[in-house]
mmCIF file of C-alpha atoms in Angstrom:
data_model
loop_
_atom_site.group_PDB
_atom_site.id
_atom_site.type_symbol
_atom_site.label_atom_id
_atom_site.label_comp_id
_atom_site.label_asym_id
_atom_site.label_seq_id
_atom_site.Cartn_x
_atom_site.Cartn_y
_atom_site.Cartn_z
ATOM 1 C CA MET A 1 0.034 -0.055 0.069
ATOM 2 C CA THR A 2 2.887 2.438 0.873
ATOM 3 C CA ASP A 3 4.501 1.761 -2.557
ATOM 4 C CA ILE A 4 1.167 2.306 -4.344
ATOM 5 C CA MET A 5 0.679 5.640 -2.420
ATOM 6 C CA ARG A 6 4.287 6.701 -3.256
ATOM 7 C CA ASN A 7 3.893 5.896 -6.927
ATOM 8 C CA TYR A 8 0.680 7.743 -7.073
ATOM 9 C CA LEU A 9 2.054 10.882 -5.480
ATOM 10 C CA THR A 10 5.117 10.731 -7.623
ATOM 11 C CA GLN A 11 2.942 10.737 -10.788
ATOM 12 C CA ALA A 12 0.662 13.436 -9.452
ATOM 13 C CA LEU A 13 3.547 15.756 -8.426
ATOM 14 C CA THR A 14 5.900 15.223 -11.319
ATOM 15 C CA PHE A 15 7.612 17.852 -13.447
ATOM 16 C CA ASP A 16 7.578 17.073 -17.236
ATOM 17 C CA ARG A 17 10.892 18.439 -18.483
ATOM 18 C CA ARG A 18 10.077 17.209 -22.058
ATOM 19 C CA GLN A 19 7.536 19.980 -22.463
ATOM 20 C CA PRO A 20 8.954 23.357 -23.581
ATOM 21 C CA PRO A 21 7.871 26.440 -21.687
ATOM 22 C CA ASN A 22 5.152 28.359 -23.674
ATOM 23 C CA TRP A 23 6.619 31.919 -23.780
ATOM 24 C CA ARG A 24 3.899 33.103 -26.236
ATOM 25 C CA ARG A 25 1.289 32.111 -23.682
ATOM 26 C CA ALA A 26 3.210 33.796 -20.858
ATOM 27 C CA LEU A 27 3.294 37.032 -22.955
ATOM 28 C CA ARG A 28 -0.485 36.937 -23.593
ATOM 29 C CA ALA A 29 -1.138 36.173 -19.924
ATOM 30 C CA SER A 30 1.001 39.182 -18.846
ATOM 31 C CA ILE A 31 -0.867 41.490 -21.232
ATOM 32 C CA ALA A 32 -4.358 40.156 -20.302
ATOM 33 C CA VAL A 33 -3.702 40.616 -16.444
ATOM 34 C CA GLY A 34 -1.359 43.645 -16.593
ATOM 35 C CA LEU A 35 -3.674 46.051 -18.787
ATOM 36 C CA PRO A 36 -6.769 46.076 -16.290
ATOM 37 C CA LEU A 37 -4.342 46.565 -13.378
ATOM 38 C CA ALA A 38 -2.499 49.375 -15.170
ATOM 39 C CA VAL A 39 -5.915 51.075 -15.732
ATOM 40 C CA ALA A 40 -6.592 50.604 -11.982
ATOM 41 C CA LEU A 41 -3.342 52.210 -11.072
ATOM 42 C CA VAL A 42 -4.096 55.242 -13.142
ATOM 43 C CA ARG A 43 -7.660 55.622 -11.817
ATOM 44 C CA GLY A 44 -7.275 54.332 -8.355
ATOM 45 C CA GLU A 45 -10.123 51.914 -8.718
ATOM 46 C CA PHE A 46 -8.477 48.937 -7.037
ATOM 47 C CA MET A 47 -11.414 46.817 -5.867
ATOM 48 C CA PRO A 48 -13.367 46.611 -9.133
ATOM 49 C CA ALA A 49 -10.027 45.923 -10.811
ATOM 50 C CA VAL A 50 -9.792 42.510 -9.104
ATOM 51 C CA TYR A 51 -12.448 41.278 -11.421
ATOM 52 C CA GLY A 52 -10.579 42.650 -14.500
ATOM 53 C CA GLY A 53 -7.488 40.847 -13.449
ATOM 54 C CA VAL A 54 -9.400 37.555 -12.859
ATOM 55 C CA ALA A 55 -11.199 37.746 -16.269
ATOM 56 C CA GLY A 56 -7.942 38.609 -18.087
ATOM 57 C CA PHE A 57 -6.234 35.713 -16.288
ATOM 58 C CA TYR A 58 -8.939 33.237 -17.206
ATOM 59 C CA THR A 59 -8.803 34.115 -20.894
ATOM 60 C CA MET A 60 -5.420 32.203 -20.942
ATOM 61 C CA PHE A 61 -7.183 28.989 -19.940
ATOM 62 C CA VAL A 62 -9.844 29.107 -22.708
ATOM 63 C CA ASP A 63 -7.328 29.968 -25.502
ATOM 64 C CA ASN A 64 -5.698 26.855 -26.824
ATOM 65 C CA GLY A 65 -4.286 28.368 -30.066
ATOM 66 C CA GLY A 66 -5.508 27.767 -33.519
ATOM 67 C CA PRO A 67 -7.833 29.864 -35.637
ATOM 68 C CA THR A 68 -7.872 33.454 -34.337
ATOM 69 C CA SER A 69 -11.692 33.852 -34.777
ATOM 70 C CA GLU A 70 -12.407 30.729 -32.726
ATOM 71 C CA ARG A 71 -10.008 31.964 -29.962
ATOM 72 C CA MET A 72 -11.526 35.320 -29.728
ATOM 73 C CA THR A 73 -15.164 33.964 -29.753
ATOM 74 C CA ALA A 74 -14.275 31.732 -26.837
ATOM 75 C CA MET A 75 -12.993 34.794 -24.879
ATOM 76 C CA VAL A 76 -16.122 36.788 -25.685
ATOM 77 C CA TYR A 77 -18.439 33.863 -24.595
ATOM 78 C CA MET A 78 -16.474 33.465 -21.360
ATOM 79 C CA THR A 79 -16.400 37.176 -20.543
ATOM 80 C CA VAL A 80 -20.026 37.929 -21.245
ATOM 81 C CA GLY A 81 -21.109 34.677 -19.499
ATOM 82 C CA MET A 82 -19.021 35.703 -16.484
ATOM 83 C CA LEU A 83 -20.673 39.083 -16.398
ATOM 84 C CA LEU A 84 -24.188 37.757 -16.542
ATOM 85 C CA CYS A 85 -23.440 35.029 -13.879
ATOM 86 C CA GLY A 86 -21.753 37.603 -11.657
ATOM 87 C CA ILE A 87 -24.797 39.889 -11.955
ATOM 88 C CA ALA A 88 -27.025 36.904 -11.118
ATOM 89 C CA GLY A 89 -24.974 36.117 -8.071
ATOM 90 C CA PHE A 90 -25.090 39.730 -6.804
ATOM 91 C CA VAL A 91 -28.752 40.213 -7.388
ATOM 92 C CA GLY A 92 -29.616 36.722 -6.085
ATOM 93 C CA ARG A 93 -28.455 37.799 -2.616
ATOM 94 C CA TRP A 94 -31.615 39.819 -2.159
ATOM 95 C CA VAL A 95 -34.050 37.173 -3.190
ATOM 96 C CA PRO A 96 -34.712 34.246 -0.728
ATOM 97 C CA GLY A 97 -33.687 30.970 -2.177
ATOM 98 C CA ALA A 98 -32.276 32.553 -5.361
ATOM 99 C CA PRO A 99 -28.626 31.759 -4.672
ATOM 100 C CA LEU A 100 -29.210 28.064 -4.305
ATOM 101 C CA ALA A 101 -31.354 27.988 -7.394
ATOM 102 C CA PHE A 102 -28.898 29.859 -9.504
ATOM 103 C CA LEU A 103 -25.972 27.819 -8.083
ATOM 104 C CA LEU A 104 -27.926 24.633 -9.011
ATOM 105 C CA ALA A 105 -28.698 25.873 -12.587
ATOM 106 C CA PHE A 106 -25.037 26.981 -13.264
ATOM 107 C CA SER A 107 -23.759 23.668 -11.687
ATOM 108 C CA LEU A 108 -25.960 21.534 -13.931
ATOM 109 C CA LEU A 109 -24.877 23.459 -16.929
ATOM 110 C CA ALA A 110 -21.139 23.172 -16.178
ATOM 111 C CA GLY A 111 -21.579 19.501 -15.327
ATOM 112 C CA TRP A 112 -23.326 18.708 -18.555
ATOM 113 C CA LEU A 113 -20.632 20.490 -20.591
ATOM 114 C CA GLN A 114 -17.789 18.508 -19.027
ATOM 115 C CA GLY A 115 -16.207 16.024 -21.383
ATOM 116 C CA THR A 116 -16.434 18.337 -24.413
ATOM 117 C CA GLY A 117 -12.863 19.755 -24.313
ATOM 118 C CA ASN A 118 -11.009 21.828 -21.795
ATOM 119 C CA ALA A 119 -11.764 25.253 -23.408
ATOM 120 C CA VAL A 120 -15.578 24.824 -23.078
ATOM 121 C CA GLU A 121 -15.207 22.811 -19.790
ATOM 122 C CA LEU A 122 -13.264 25.676 -18.115
ATOM 123 C CA MET A 123 -15.396 28.365 -19.556
ATOM 124 C CA SER A 124 -18.519 26.884 -18.042
ATOM 125 C CA LYS A 125 -16.650 26.442 -14.672
ATOM 126 C CA TYR A 126 -15.602 30.218 -14.851
ATOM 127 C CA TRP A 127 -19.233 31.119 -15.363
ATOM 128 C CA LEU A 128 -20.019 29.292 -12.144
ATOM 129 C CA ILE A 129 -16.970 30.813 -10.333
ATOM 130 C CA ALA A 130 -18.233 34.405 -11.463
ATOM 131 C CA PHE A 131 -21.614 33.613 -9.817
ATOM 132 C CA LEU A 132 -19.732 32.674 -6.629
ATOM 133 C CA PHE A 133 -17.723 35.824 -6.722
ATOM 134 C CA GLY A 134 -20.829 38.001 -7.353
ATOM 135 C CA ASN A 135 -22.785 36.200 -4.709
ATOM 136 C CA SER A 136 -20.013 36.704 -1.975
ATOM 137 C CA ASP A 137 -19.811 40.471 -1.945
ATOM 138 C CA PRO A 138 -22.940 42.642 -1.033
ATOM 139 C CA THR A 139 -20.946 45.881 -1.601
ATOM 140 C CA LEU A 140 -19.872 45.014 -5.201
ATOM 141 C CA SER A 141 -19.229 48.213 -7.246
ATOM 142 C CA PRO A 142 -20.859 48.430 -10.785
ATOM 143 C CA LEU A 143 -17.421 49.118 -12.032
ATOM 144 C CA ALA A 144 -16.509 45.455 -11.298
ATOM 145 C CA GLY A 145 -18.551 44.628 -14.494
ATOM 146 C CA THR A 146 -16.669 47.266 -16.516
ATOM 147 C CA TYR A 147 -13.360 45.914 -15.457
ATOM 148 C CA LEU A 148 -14.482 42.355 -16.049
ATOM 149 C CA LEU A 149 -15.275 43.355 -19.708
ATOM 150 C CA ALA A 150 -11.927 45.188 -19.807
ATOM 151 C CA GLY A 151 -10.119 42.009 -18.674
ATOM 152 C CA GLY A 152 -11.830 40.032 -21.512
ATOM 153 C CA LEU A 153 -10.867 42.712 -24.053
ATOM 154 C CA ALA A 154 -7.352 42.670 -22.735
ATOM 155 C CA GLY A 155 -7.189 38.864 -23.484
ATOM 156 C CA ILE A 156 -8.337 39.512 -27.063
ATOM 157 C CA PHE A 157 -5.946 42.292 -27.434
ATOM 158 C CA SER A 158 -3.109 39.976 -26.134
ATOM 159 C CA VAL A 159 -3.811 37.565 -28.997
ATOM 160 C CA LEU A 160 -3.679 40.408 -31.488
ATOM 161 C CA VAL A 161 -0.223 41.478 -30.149
ATOM 162 C CA ASP A 162 0.862 37.864 -30.298
ATOM 163 C CA LEU A 163 -0.105 37.635 -33.940
ATOM 164 C CA TRP A 164 1.627 40.898 -34.757
ATOM 165 C CA LEU A 165 4.873 39.863 -33.089
ATOM 166 C CA PHE A 166 5.030 36.260 -34.430
ATOM 167 C CA ALA A 167 3.143 36.769 -37.720
ATOM 168 C CA ARG A 168 1.289 33.551 -37.435
ATOM 169 C CA PRO A 169 -1.157 32.055 -34.995
ATOM 170 C CA GLU A 170 0.005 29.573 -32.258
ATOM 171 C CA PRO A 171 -0.626 26.005 -33.345
ATOM 172 C CA GLN A 172 -3.651 24.552 -31.535
ATOM 173 C CA PHE A 173 -2.745 22.581 -28.601
ATOM 174 C CA GLY A 174 -6.117 21.667 -27.030
ATOM 175 C CA PRO A 175 -9.813 21.343 -27.912
ATOM 176 C CA MET A 176 -11.687 24.602 -28.754
ATOM 177 C CA LEU A 177 -15.258 25.504 -29.607
ATOM 178 C CA PHE A 178 -15.855 23.519 -32.832
ATOM 179 C CA GLU A 179 -14.285 20.356 -31.527
ATOM 180 C CA ALA A 180 -16.389 20.698 -28.214
ATOM 181 C CA MET A 181 -19.522 20.996 -30.333
ATOM 182 C CA SER A 182 -18.588 17.828 -32.268
ATOM 183 C CA ARG A 183 -18.016 15.980 -29.017
ATOM 184 C CA LEU A 184 -21.389 17.105 -27.743
ATOM 185 C CA LEU A 185 -23.050 15.711 -30.931
ATOM 186 C CA ARG A 186 -21.031 12.488 -30.675
ATOM 187 C CA ARG A 187 -21.948 11.645 -27.123
ATOM 188 C CA ARG A 188 -23.435 8.181 -26.579
ATOM 189 C CA ASN A 189 -25.355 9.241 -23.453
ATOM 190 C CA ASN A 190 -26.886 12.443 -22.109
ATOM 191 C CA ASN A 191 -24.307 12.858 -19.443
ATOM 192 C CA ALA A 192 -27.049 12.908 -16.746
ATOM 193 C CA HIS A 193 -25.077 10.809 -14.175
ATOM 194 C CA PHE A 194 -21.999 13.048 -14.299
ATOM 195 C CA THR A 195 -24.143 16.185 -14.305
ATOM 196 C CA ILE A 196 -25.962 15.162 -11.096
ATOM 197 C CA TYR A 197 -22.674 14.059 -9.461
ATOM 198 C CA PHE A 198 -21.038 17.423 -10.361
ATOM 199 C CA ALA A 199 -23.801 19.648 -9.199
ATOM 200 C CA SER A 200 -24.321 17.611 -5.990
ATOM 201 C CA LYS A 201 -20.729 18.166 -4.986
ATOM 202 C CA ILE A 202 -20.842 21.954 -5.701
ATOM 203 C CA LEU A 203 -24.067 22.291 -3.750
ATOM 204 C CA ALA A 204 -22.710 20.329 -0.777
ATOM 205 C CA GLY A 205 -19.567 22.415 -0.704
ATOM 206 C CA TYR A 206 -21.546 25.646 -0.787
ATOM 207 C CA VAL A 207 -23.965 24.588 2.032
ATOM 208 C CA ILE A 208 -21.083 23.177 4.215
ATOM 209 C CA ALA A 209 -18.827 26.169 3.715
ATOM 210 C CA TYR A 210 -21.486 28.810 4.324
ATOM 211 C CA GLY A 211 -23.020 26.754 7.054
ATOM 212 C CA LEU A 212 -19.739 26.696 8.869
ATOM 213 C CA GLY A 213 -19.432 30.422 8.469
ATOM 214 C CA LEU A 214 -15.917 30.147 6.871
ATOM 215 C CA GLU A 215 -14.036 33.268 5.768
ATOM 216 C CA ARG A 216 -14.108 33.383 2.044
ATOM 217 C CA ALA A 217 -16.510 30.461 2.026
ATOM 218 C CA TYR A 218 -16.944 30.490 -1.728
ATOM 219 C CA TRP A 219 -13.486 29.136 -2.134
ATOM 220 C CA VAL A 220 -14.780 25.706 -1.116
ATOM 221 C CA PRO A 221 -17.315 25.139 -4.050
ATOM 222 C CA LEU A 222 -14.859 27.030 -6.293
ATOM 223 C CA THR A 223 -12.143 24.433 -5.397
ATOM 224 C CA ILE A 224 -14.569 21.598 -6.022
ATOM 225 C CA ALA A 225 -15.422 22.939 -9.535
ATOM 226 C CA ILE A 226 -11.824 23.358 -10.502
ATOM 227 C CA VAL A 227 -10.567 19.915 -9.399
ATOM 228 C CA THR A 228 -13.615 17.902 -10.606
ATOM 229 C CA ALA A 229 -12.816 16.403 -14.026
ATOM 230 C CA TYR A 230 -14.896 14.275 -16.434
ATOM 231 C CA ASP A 231 -12.572 11.276 -15.556
ATOM 232 C CA PRO A 232 -13.010 10.710 -11.793
ATOM 233 C CA GLN A 233 -9.426 9.110 -11.546
ATOM 234 C CA LEU A 234 -8.140 12.370 -13.054
ATOM 235 C CA SER A 235 -10.230 14.291 -10.422
ATOM 236 C CA ILE A 236 -8.251 12.553 -7.718
ATOM 237 C CA TYR A 237 -4.953 13.406 -9.343
ATOM 238 C CA LYS A 238 -6.148 17.102 -9.621
ATOM 239 C CA MET A 239 -7.189 17.081 -6.054
ATOM 240 C CA VAL A 240 -3.831 16.035 -4.863
ATOM 241 C CA GLN A 241 -2.076 18.461 -7.143
ATOM 242 C CA ARG A 242 -4.453 21.439 -6.144
ATOM 243 C CA LEU A 243 -3.955 20.737 -2.561
ATOM 244 C CA ALA A 244 -0.150 20.667 -2.766
ATOM 245 C CA GLY A 245 0.043 23.706 -4.923
ATOM 246 C CA SER A 246 -2.527 25.684 -2.912
ATOM 247 C CA LEU A 247 -0.733 25.089 0.311
ATOM 248 C CA PHE A 248 2.614 26.325 -1.112
ATOM 249 C CA GLY A 249 0.813 29.180 -2.892
ATOM 250 C CA ALA A 250 -0.953 30.302 0.257
ATOM 251 C CA LEU A 251 2.552 30.638 1.918
ATOM 252 C CA LEU A 252 3.821 32.505 -1.088
ATOM 253 C CA GLY A 253 0.802 34.935 -1.130
ATOM 254 C CA TRP A 254 1.264 35.460 2.693
ATOM 255 C CA ALA A 255 4.890 36.348 2.149
ATOM 256 C CA VAL A 256 4.095 38.866 -0.512
ATOM 257 C CA LEU A 257 1.246 40.472 1.477
ATOM 258 C CA THR A 258 3.220 40.622 4.533
ATOM 259 C CA TRP A 259 6.183 42.437 3.198
ATOM 260 C CA CYS A 260 4.954 44.295 0.027
ATOM 261 C CA HIS A 261 2.541 47.311 0.431
ATOM 262 C CA ASN A 262 3.321 49.165 -2.818
ATOM 263 C CA ASP A 263 0.456 49.168 -5.343
ATOM 264 C CA ILE A 264 2.776 49.326 -8.441
ATOM 265 C CA LEU A 265 4.955 46.476 -7.114
ATOM 266 C CA LEU A 266 1.901 44.410 -6.230
ATOM 267 C CA ALA A 267 0.546 44.789 -9.775
ATOM 268 C CA LEU A 268 3.936 43.782 -11.243
ATOM 269 C CA ILE A 269 4.071 40.748 -8.880
ATOM 270 C CA ILE A 270 0.536 39.797 -10.028
ATOM 271 C CA THR A 271 1.573 40.061 -13.651
ATOM 272 C CA GLY A 272 4.608 38.014 -12.963
ATOM 273 C CA PHE A 273 2.463 35.319 -11.240
ATOM 274 C CA SER A 274 0.207 35.125 -14.431
ATOM 275 C CA ALA A 275 3.301 34.663 -16.689
ATOM 276 C CA SER A 276 4.821 32.013 -14.305
ATOM 277 C CA THR A 277 1.468 30.088 -14.523
ATOM 278 C CA ALA A 278 1.519 30.022 -18.210
ATOM 279 C CA LEU A 279 5.233 28.789 -18.199
ATOM 280 C CA LEU A 280 4.404 25.934 -15.846
ATOM 281 C CA LEU A 281 0.945 24.922 -16.782
ATOM 282 C CA ASN A 282 1.919 22.383 -19.506
ATOM 283 C CA ARG A 283 4.854 21.006 -17.434
ATOM 284 C CA SER A 284 3.468 20.654 -13.870
ATOM 285 C CA TYR A 285 -0.058 21.358 -12.882
ATOM 286 C CA TRP A 286 0.669 21.364 -9.097
ATOM 287 C CA MET A 287 3.524 23.832 -9.546
ATOM 288 C CA ALA A 288 1.308 26.065 -11.744
ATOM 289 C CA VAL A 289 -1.195 26.111 -8.854
ATOM 290 C CA VAL A 290 1.292 27.795 -6.567
ATOM 291 C CA PRO A 291 1.432 31.164 -8.506
ATOM 292 C CA ILE A 292 -2.339 30.813 -9.297
ATOM 293 C CA THR A 293 -3.129 30.718 -5.598
ATOM 294 C CA ALA A 294 -0.736 33.470 -4.658
ATOM 295 C CA LEU A 295 -2.033 35.612 -7.637
ATOM 296 C CA VAL A 296 -5.615 35.361 -6.367
ATOM 297 C CA MET A 297 -4.525 36.288 -2.834
ATOM 298 C CA VAL A 298 -2.534 39.289 -4.006
ATOM 299 C CA LEU A 299 -5.278 40.427 -6.332
ATOM 300 C CA LEU A 300 -7.791 40.473 -3.292
ATOM 301 C CA ASP A 301 -5.313 42.530 -1.358
ATOM 302 C CA PHE A 302 -4.783 44.804 -4.332
ATOM 303 C CA GLY A 303 -8.487 45.585 -4.160
ATOM 304 C CA GLY A 304 -8.431 46.273 -0.419
ATOM 305 C CA PRO A 305 -5.833 45.533 2.362
ATOM 306 C CA GLN A 306 -6.315 42.129 3.836
ATOM 307 C CA ALA A 307 -4.871 40.552 7.015
ATOM 308 C CA SER A 308 -2.291 38.354 5.376
ATOM 309 C CA THR A 309 -2.157 35.649 7.891
ATOM 310 C CA SER A 310 -6.019 35.169 8.185
ATOM 311 C CA LEU A 311 -6.365 35.272 4.450
ATOM 312 C CA ALA A 312 -3.670 32.508 4.016
ATOM 313 C CA ILE A 313 -5.275 30.371 6.774
ATOM 314 C CA ALA A 314 -8.633 30.794 5.145
ATOM 315 C CA ARG A 315 -7.227 29.801 1.743
ATOM 316 C CA MET A 316 -5.597 26.687 3.238
ATOM 317 C CA GLU A 317 -8.565 25.466 5.216
ATOM 318 C CA ASN A 318 -11.001 26.082 2.407
ATOM 319 C CA THR A 319 -8.842 24.291 -0.058
ATOM 320 C CA VAL A 320 -8.385 21.274 2.267
ATOM 321 C CA LEU A 321 -12.234 21.177 2.837
ATOM 322 C CA GLY A 322 -12.950 21.623 -0.867
ATOM 323 C CA CYS A 323 -10.539 18.955 -1.819
ATOM 324 C CA ALA A 324 -11.915 16.548 0.784
ATOM 325 C CA ILE A 325 -15.375 16.903 -0.459
ATOM 326 C CA ALA A 326 -14.226 16.541 -4.059
ATOM 327 C CA GLY A 327 -12.333 13.440 -3.227
ATOM 328 C CA ILE A 328 -14.987 11.760 -1.260
ATOM 329 C CA GLY A 329 -17.506 12.532 -4.071
ATOM 330 C CA ALA A 330 -15.092 11.099 -6.690
ATOM 331 C CA LEU A 331 -14.661 7.824 -4.745
ATOM 332 C CA ILE A 332 -18.377 7.569 -4.277
ATOM 333 C CA TYR A 333 -18.864 8.173 -8.039
ATOM 334 C CA ILE A 334 -16.310 5.616 -8.968
ATOM 335 C CA ARG A 335 -18.155 2.940 -6.967
ATOM 336 C CA THR A 336 -21.477 4.057 -8.104
ATOM 337 C CA ARG A 337 -20.488 4.087 -11.693
ATOM 338 C CA ALA A 338 -19.250 0.467 -11.554
ATOM 339 C CA THR A 339 -22.906 -0.588 -10.927
ATOM 340 C CA LEU A 340 -24.345 1.235 -13.946
ATOM 341 C CA PRO A 341 -25.011 -0.637 -17.182
ATOM 342 C CA PRO A 342 -22.192 -0.308 -19.707
ATOM 343 C CA SER A 343 -24.181 2.036 -21.908
ATOM 344 C CA ALA A 344 -24.479 4.584 -19.150
ATOM 345 C CA ARG A 345 -20.849 4.516 -18.141
ATOM 346 C CA HIS A 346 -18.659 7.430 -19.221
ATOM 347 C CA HIS A 347 -15.399 6.995 -21.018
ATOM 348 C CA ARG A 348 -12.804 9.604 -20.922
ATOM 349 C CA LEU A 349 -12.632 11.406 -24.318
ATOM 350 C CA PRO A 350 -9.210 11.957 -25.845
ATOM 351 C CA HIS A 351 -7.662 15.299 -25.389
#
């Protein structure tokens, strides 16, 4: 058993030296995140700028190269969807029962779209995350929506800059919109079992986190959404990787927030973290999670000074709880799926 666990952790926490660092992706990520923050520095609108930085950062994950029009379309869909979901989360706070109803709807949609390809899978998860962000802040400024759109536009601008510098589009390295549509049409089942499984875990995480009154409780369902993959075995790998990366990332974010209090330097550090994520993402997921976690923590501080120690502790405990719920759910799903008829079982689609 010890050898099995050691081999499992070794595979999950490996670093693939064969994969070259993607410098073009790092450049695009720096532009997409840096532009909204530069506007915020000029205008002094730091809290709404958090949403611009997040939206710009997420454009990196729905852009897998290939035809320029398809890449831009994916960014537009992601950005507009995030804006609408964020508004739903914010408005839903004032209607009894609306947050859970919206959360269920967005979770079911995201669950149904899993297995179509990582661009669309992540896009649907980011809509869900935007709802959680909007639902978490009763004092959200209307400028947050403006900055969110600015972040999406910055992602599109980064693609144009990339094309201008390199004179050709980056070769496609992952499924995009047309391939996702093809996979939806080729499905041999309606994905109902996975959709219910996915939504159930999100709802459980939301109810448990808010029921316990955790600081930044939305991080729990957010973590569950990110680590839950169409292949439940892959979910467990991602859970281990997310847990390791988040713990180290929380320490890194804590160090930055403790010793850095200059807005310009914080903006540069955030931009550097986004570039680091792009360079590490195809080589080691768990190591890429380190700058991702630190980036989000520093972004939150950029919008308003946070107590660095309590923020780091909240990040760690919420990540542990989210991964625990995701892992337990994955194990239950694996056992349940084994009892389904062969026609209802899911098979991992090639990526």
